PDB file of C-alpha atoms and ligand atoms in Angstrom:
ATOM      1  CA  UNK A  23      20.175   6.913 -20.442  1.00 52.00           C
ATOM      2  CA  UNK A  24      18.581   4.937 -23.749  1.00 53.00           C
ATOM      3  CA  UNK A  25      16.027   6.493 -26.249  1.00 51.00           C
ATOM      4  CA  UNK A  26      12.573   6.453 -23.769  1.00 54.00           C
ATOM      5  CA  UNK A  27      14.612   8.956 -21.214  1.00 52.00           C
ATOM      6  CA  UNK A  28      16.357  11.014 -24.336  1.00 49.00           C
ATOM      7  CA  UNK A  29      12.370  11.177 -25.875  1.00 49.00           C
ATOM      8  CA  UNK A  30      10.866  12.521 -22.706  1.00 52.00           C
ATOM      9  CA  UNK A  31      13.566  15.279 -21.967  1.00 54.00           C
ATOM     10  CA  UNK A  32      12.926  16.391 -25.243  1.00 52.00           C
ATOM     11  CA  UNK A  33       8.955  16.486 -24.820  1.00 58.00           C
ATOM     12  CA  UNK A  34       7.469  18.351 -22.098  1.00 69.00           C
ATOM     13  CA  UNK A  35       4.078  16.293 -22.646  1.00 88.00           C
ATOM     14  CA  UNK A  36       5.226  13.098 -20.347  1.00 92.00           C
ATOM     15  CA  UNK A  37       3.621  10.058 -21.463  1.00 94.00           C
ATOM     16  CA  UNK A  38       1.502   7.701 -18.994  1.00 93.00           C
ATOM     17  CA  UNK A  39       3.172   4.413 -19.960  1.00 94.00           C
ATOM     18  CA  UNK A  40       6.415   5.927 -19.659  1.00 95.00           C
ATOM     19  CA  UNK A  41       5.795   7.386 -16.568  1.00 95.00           C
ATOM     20  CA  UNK A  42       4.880   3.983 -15.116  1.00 95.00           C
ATOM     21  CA  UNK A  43       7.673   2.033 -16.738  1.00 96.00           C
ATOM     22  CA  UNK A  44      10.173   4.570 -15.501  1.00 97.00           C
ATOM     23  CA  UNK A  45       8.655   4.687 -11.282  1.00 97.00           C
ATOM     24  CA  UNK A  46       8.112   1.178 -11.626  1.00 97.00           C
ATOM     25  CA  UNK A  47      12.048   0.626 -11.710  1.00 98.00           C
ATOM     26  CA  UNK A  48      12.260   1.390  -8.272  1.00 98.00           C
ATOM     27  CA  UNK A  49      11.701  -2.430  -6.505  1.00 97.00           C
ATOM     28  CA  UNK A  50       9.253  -1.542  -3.380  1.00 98.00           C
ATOM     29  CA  UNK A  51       7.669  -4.031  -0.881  1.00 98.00           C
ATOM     30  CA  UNK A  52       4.085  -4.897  -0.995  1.00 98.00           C
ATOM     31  CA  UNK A  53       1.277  -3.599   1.349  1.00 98.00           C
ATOM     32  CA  UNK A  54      -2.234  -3.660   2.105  1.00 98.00           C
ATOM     33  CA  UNK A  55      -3.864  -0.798   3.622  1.00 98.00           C
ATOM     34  CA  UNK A  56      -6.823  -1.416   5.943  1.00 98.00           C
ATOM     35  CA  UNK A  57      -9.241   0.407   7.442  1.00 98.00           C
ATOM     36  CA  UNK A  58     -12.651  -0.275   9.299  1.00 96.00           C
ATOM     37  CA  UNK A  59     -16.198   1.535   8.484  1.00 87.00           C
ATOM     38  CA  UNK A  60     -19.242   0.885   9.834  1.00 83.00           C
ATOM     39  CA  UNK A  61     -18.226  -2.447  11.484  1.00 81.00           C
ATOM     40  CA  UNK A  62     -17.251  -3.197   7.620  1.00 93.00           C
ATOM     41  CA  UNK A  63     -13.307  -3.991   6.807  1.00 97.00           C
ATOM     42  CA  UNK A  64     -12.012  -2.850   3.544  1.00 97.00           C
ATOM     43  CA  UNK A  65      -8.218  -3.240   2.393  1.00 98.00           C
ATOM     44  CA  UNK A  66      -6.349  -2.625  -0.794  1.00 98.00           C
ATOM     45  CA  UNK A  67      -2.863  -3.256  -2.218  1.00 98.00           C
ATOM     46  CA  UNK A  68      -0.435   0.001  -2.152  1.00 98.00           C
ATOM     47  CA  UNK A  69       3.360   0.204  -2.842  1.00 98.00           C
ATOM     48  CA  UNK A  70       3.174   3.897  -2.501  1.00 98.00           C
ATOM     49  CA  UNK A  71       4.073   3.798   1.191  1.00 98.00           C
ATOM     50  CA  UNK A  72       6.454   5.355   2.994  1.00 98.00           C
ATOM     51  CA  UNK A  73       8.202   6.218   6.228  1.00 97.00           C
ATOM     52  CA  UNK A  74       8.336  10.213   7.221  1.00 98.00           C
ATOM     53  CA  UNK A  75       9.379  11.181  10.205  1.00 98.00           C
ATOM     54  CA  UNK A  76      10.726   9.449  13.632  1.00 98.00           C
ATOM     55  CA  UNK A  77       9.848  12.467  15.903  1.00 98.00           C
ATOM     56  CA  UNK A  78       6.656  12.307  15.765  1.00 98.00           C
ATOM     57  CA  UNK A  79       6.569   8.734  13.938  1.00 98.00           C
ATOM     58  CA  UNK A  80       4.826   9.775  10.945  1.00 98.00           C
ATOM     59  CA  UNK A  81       3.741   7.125   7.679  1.00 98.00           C
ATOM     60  CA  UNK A  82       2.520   8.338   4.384  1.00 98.00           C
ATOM     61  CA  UNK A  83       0.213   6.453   1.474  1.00 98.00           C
ATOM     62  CA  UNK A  84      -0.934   7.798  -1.629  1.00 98.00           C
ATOM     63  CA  UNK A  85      -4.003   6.453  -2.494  1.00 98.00           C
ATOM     64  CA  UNK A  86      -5.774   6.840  -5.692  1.00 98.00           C
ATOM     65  CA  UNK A  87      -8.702   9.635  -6.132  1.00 98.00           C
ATOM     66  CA  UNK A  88     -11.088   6.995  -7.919  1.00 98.00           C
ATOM     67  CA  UNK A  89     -10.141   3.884  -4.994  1.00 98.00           C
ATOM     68  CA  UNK A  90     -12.892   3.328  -2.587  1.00 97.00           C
ATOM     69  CA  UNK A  91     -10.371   3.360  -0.479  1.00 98.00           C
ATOM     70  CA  UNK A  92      -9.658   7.120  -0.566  1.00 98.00           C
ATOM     71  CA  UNK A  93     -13.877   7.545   0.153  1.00 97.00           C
ATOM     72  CA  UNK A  94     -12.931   5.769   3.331  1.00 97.00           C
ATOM     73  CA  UNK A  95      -9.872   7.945   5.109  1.00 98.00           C
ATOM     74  CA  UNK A  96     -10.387  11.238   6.396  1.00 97.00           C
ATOM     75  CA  UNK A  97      -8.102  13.208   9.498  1.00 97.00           C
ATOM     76  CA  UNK A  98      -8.846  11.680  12.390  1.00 97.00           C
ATOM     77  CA  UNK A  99      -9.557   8.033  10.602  1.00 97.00           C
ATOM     78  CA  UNK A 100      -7.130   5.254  11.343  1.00 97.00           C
ATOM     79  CA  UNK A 101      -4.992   2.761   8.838  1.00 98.00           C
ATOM     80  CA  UNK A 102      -3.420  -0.316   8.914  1.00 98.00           C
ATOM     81  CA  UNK A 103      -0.807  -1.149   7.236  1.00 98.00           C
ATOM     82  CA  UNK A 104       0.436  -4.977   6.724  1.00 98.00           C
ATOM     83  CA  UNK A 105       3.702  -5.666   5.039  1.00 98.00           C
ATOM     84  CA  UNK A 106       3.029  -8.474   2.983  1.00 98.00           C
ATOM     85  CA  UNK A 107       5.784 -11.643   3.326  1.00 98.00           C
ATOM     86  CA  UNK A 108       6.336 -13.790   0.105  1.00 97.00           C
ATOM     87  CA  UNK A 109       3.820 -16.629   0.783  1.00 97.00           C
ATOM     88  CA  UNK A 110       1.419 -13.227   0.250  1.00 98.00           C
ATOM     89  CA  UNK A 111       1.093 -12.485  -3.178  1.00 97.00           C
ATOM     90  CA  UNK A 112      -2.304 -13.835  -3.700  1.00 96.00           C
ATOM     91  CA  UNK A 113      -3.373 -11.603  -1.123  1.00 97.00           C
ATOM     92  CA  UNK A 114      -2.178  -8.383  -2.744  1.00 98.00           C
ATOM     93  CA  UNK A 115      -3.318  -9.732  -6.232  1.00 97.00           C
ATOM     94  CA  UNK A 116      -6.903 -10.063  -4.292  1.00 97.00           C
ATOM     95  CA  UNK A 117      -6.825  -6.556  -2.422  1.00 98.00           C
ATOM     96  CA  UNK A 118      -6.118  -5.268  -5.534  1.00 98.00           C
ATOM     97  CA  UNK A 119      -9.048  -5.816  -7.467  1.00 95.00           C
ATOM     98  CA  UNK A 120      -7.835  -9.526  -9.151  1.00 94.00           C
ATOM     99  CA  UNK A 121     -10.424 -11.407  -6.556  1.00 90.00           C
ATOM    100  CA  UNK A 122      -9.550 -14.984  -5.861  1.00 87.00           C
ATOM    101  CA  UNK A 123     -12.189 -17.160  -5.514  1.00 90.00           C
ATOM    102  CA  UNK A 124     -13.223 -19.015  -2.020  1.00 92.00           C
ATOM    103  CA  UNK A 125     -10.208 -16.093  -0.621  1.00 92.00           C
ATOM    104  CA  UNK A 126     -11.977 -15.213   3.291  1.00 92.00           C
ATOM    105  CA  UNK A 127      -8.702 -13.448   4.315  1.00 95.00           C
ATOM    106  CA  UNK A 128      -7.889 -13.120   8.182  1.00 97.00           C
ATOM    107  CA  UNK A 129      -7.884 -10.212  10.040  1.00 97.00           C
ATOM    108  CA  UNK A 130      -6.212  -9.114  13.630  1.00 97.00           C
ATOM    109  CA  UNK A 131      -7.142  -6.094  14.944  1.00 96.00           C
ATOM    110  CA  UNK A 132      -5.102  -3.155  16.840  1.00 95.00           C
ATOM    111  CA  UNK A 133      -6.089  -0.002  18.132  1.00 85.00           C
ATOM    112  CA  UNK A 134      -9.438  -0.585  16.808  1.00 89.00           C
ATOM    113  CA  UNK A 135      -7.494  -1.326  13.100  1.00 97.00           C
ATOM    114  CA  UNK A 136      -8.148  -4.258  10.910  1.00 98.00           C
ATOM    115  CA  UNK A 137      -4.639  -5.428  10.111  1.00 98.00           C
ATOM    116  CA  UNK A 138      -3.941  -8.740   7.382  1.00 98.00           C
ATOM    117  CA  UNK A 139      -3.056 -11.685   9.790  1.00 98.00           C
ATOM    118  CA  UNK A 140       0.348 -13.065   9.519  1.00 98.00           C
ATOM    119  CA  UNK A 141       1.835 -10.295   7.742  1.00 98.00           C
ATOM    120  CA  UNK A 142       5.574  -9.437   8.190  1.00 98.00           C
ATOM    121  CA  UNK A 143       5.081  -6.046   9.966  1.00 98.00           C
ATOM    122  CA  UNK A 144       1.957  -4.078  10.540  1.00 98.00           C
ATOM    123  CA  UNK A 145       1.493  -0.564  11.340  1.00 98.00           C
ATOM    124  CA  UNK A 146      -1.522   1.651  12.409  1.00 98.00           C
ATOM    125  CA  UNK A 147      -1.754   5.154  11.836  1.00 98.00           C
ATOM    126  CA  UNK A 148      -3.661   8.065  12.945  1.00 98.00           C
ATOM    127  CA  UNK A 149      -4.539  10.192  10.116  1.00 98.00           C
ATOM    128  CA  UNK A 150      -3.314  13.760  10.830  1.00 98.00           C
ATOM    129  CA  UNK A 151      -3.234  15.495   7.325  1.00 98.00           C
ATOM    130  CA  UNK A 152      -4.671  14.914   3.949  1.00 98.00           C
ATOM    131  CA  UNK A 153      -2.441  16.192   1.278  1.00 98.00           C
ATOM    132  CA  UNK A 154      -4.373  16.671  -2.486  1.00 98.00           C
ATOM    133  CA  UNK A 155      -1.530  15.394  -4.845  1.00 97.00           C
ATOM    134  CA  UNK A 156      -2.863  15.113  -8.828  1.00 96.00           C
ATOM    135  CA  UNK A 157      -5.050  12.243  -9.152  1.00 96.00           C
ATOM    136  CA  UNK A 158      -4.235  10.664  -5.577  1.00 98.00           C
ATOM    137  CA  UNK A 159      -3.865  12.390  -2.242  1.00 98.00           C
ATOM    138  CA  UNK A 160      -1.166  11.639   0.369  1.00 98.00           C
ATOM    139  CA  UNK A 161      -2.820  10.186   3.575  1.00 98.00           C
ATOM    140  CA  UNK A 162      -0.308  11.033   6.561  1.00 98.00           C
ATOM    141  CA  UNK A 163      -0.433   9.219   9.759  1.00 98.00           C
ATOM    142  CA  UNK A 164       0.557   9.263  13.357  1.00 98.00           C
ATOM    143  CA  UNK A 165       2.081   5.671  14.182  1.00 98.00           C
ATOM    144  CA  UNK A 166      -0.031   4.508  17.150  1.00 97.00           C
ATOM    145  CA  UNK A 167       0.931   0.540  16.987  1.00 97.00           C
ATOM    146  CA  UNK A 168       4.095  -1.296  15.449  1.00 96.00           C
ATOM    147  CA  UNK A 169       4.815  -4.776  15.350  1.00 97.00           C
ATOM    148  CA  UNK A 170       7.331  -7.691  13.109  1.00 98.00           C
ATOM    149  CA  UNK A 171       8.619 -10.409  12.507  1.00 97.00           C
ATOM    150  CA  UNK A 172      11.022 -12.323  10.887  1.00 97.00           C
ATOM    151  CA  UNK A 173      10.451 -13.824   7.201  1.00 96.00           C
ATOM    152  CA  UNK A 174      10.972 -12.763   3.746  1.00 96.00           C
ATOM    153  CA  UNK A 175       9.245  -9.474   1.932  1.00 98.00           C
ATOM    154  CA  UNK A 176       7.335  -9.462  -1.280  1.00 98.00           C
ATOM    155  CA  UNK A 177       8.858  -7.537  -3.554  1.00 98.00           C
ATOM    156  CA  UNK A 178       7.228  -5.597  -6.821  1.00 98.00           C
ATOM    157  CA  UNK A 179       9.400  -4.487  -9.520  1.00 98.00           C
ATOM    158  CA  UNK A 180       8.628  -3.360 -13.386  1.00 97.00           C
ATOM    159  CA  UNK A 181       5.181  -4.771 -12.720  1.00 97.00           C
ATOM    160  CA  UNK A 182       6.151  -8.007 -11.780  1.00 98.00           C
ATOM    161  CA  UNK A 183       5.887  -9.459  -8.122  1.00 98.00           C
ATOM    162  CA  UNK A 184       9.408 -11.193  -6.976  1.00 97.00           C
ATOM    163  CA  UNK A 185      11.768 -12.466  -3.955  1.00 96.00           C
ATOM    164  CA  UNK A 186      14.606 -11.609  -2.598  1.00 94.00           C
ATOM    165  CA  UNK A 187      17.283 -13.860  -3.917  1.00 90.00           C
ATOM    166  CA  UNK A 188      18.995 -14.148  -0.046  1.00 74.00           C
ATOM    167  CA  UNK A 189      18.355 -11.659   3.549  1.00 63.00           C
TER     168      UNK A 189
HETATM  169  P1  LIG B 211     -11.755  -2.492  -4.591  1.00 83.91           P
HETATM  170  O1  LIG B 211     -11.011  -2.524  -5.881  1.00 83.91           O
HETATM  171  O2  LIG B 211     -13.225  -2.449  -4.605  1.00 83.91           O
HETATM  172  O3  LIG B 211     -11.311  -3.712  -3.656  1.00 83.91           O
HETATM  173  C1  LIG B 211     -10.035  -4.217  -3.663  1.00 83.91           C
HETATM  174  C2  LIG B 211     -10.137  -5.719  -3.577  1.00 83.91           C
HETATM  175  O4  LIG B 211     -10.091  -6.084  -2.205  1.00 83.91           O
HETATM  176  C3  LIG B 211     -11.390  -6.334  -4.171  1.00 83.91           C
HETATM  177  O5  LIG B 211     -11.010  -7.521  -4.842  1.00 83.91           O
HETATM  178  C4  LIG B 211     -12.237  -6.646  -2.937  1.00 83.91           C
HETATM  179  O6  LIG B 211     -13.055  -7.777  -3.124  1.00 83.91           O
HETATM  180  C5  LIG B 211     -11.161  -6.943  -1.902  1.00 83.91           C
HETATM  181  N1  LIG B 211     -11.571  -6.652  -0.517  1.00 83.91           N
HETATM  182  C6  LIG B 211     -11.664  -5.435   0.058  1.00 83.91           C
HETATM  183  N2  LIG B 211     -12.053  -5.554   1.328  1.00 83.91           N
HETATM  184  C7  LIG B 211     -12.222  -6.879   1.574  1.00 83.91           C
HETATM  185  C8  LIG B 211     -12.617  -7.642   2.728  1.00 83.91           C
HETATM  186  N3  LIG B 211     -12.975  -7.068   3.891  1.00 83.91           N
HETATM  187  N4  LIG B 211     -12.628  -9.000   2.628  1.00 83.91           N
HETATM  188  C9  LIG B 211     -12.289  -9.617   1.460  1.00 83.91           C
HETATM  189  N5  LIG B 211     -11.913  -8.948   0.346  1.00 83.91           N
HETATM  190  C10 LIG B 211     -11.892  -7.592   0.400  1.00 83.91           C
HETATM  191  N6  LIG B 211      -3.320   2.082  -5.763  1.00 83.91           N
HETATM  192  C11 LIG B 211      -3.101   3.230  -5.059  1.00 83.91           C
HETATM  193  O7  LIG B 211      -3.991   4.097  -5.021  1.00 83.91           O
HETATM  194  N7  LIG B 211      -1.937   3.447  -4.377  1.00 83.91           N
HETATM  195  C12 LIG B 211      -0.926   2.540  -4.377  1.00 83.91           C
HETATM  196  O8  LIG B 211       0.111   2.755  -3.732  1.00 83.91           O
HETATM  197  C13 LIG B 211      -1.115   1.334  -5.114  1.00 83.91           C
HETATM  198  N8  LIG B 211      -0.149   0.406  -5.146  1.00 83.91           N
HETATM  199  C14 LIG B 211      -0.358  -0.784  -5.803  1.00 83.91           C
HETATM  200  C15 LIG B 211       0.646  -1.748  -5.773  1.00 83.91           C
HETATM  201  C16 LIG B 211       0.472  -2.969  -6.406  1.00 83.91           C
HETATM  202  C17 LIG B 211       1.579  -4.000  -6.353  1.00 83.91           C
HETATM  203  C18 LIG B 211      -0.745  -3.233  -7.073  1.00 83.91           C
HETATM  204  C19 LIG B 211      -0.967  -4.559  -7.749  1.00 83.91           C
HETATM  205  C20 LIG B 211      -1.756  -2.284  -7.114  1.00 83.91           C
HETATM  206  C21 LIG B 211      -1.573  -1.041  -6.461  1.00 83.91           C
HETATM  207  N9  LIG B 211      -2.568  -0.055  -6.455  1.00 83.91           N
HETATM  208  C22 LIG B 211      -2.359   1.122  -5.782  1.00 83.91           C
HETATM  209  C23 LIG B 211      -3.862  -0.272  -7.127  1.00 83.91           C
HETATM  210  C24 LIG B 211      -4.971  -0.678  -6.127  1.00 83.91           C
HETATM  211  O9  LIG B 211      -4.562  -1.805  -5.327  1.00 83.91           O
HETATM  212  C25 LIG B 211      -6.258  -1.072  -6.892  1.00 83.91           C
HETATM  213  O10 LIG B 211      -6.645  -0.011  -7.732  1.00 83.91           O
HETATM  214  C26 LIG B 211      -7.390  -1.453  -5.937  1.00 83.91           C
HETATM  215  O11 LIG B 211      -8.377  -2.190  -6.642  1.00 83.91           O
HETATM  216  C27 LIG B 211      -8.073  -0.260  -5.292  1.00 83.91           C
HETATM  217  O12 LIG B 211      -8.941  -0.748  -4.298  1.00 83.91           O
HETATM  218  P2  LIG B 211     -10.314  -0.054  -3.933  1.00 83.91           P
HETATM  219  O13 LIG B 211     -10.147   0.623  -2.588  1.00 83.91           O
HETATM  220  O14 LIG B 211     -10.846   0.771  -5.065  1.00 83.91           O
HETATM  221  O15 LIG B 211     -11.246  -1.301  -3.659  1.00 83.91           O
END
């Protein structure tokens, strides 16, 4: 454990930027969630996504308070989620916030779900609970379509975006 860790155990105020350096040491893939409103698609970059349950197939994102995302999902409301591959990263740079210029990203759609064309995996989800969590809230959802493929993740690790080395 170096200095940072020994500082915060002995501090009961945490502090933000150590917060983030510390979670950000755990290497995640890349998303981006997806939902439709009003005929209009919106999507945004997440990490914080997870698998729950297999029985029912549950998913879980945490999505930021402030996002206009989080204005859009609601129980009953459906996301997608598209695992992004490694020839991806400008799309999760653009979904999340970083707009490249000239970018008209694809979309296929499932179960009524905009989902990021060519993605490695995508998921949709039926949201079935709403959980307030801080500043974010944790959007769980029943899996109602799964699909992959084969290729290579992009990864995200200590704020940096990366490749595996070999799979
Ligand atoms: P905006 O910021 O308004 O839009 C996001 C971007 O997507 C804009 O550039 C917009 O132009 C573009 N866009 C949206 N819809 C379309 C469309 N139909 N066609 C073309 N472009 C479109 N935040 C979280 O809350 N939870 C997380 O788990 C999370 N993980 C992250 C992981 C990484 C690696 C990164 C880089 C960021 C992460 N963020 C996360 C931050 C989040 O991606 C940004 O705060 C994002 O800007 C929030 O999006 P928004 O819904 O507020 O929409």
């Amino acid at each position: 454990m170096n200095n940072h860790a020994a500082a915060v155990l002995a501090d009961p105020a945490i502090d933000p930027r150590l917060f983030r350096a510390t979670m950000g040491c755990f290497a995640t893939g890349v998303t981006v969630i997806t939902t439709a409103h009003d005929e209009l698609v919106h999507g945004m970059t997440a990490n914080a996504f997870l698998s729950v349950s297999l029985d029912p197939p549950l998913v879980l994102v945490s999505i930021g308070r402030a996002a206009k995302m989080h204005s859009l999902l609601a129980p009953g409301r459906r996301y997608g989620v598209s695992k992004l591959s490694e020839e991806q990263e400008h799309l999760s740079r653009h979904f999340s916030g970083k707009p490249v210029a000239g970018l008209q990203p694809h979309f296929v759609w499932h179960a009524g779900t905009p989902l990021i064309a060519d993605a490695l995996a995508h998921v949709v989800a039926r949201i079935i609970d709403a959980h307030p969590a801080g500043d974010h809230t944790l959007f769980i959802g029943q899996v109602e379509y799964l699909a992959y493929r084969d290729g290579r993740p992009l990864l995200f690790y200590r704020g940096q975006y990366g490749k595996l080395a070999a799979v």
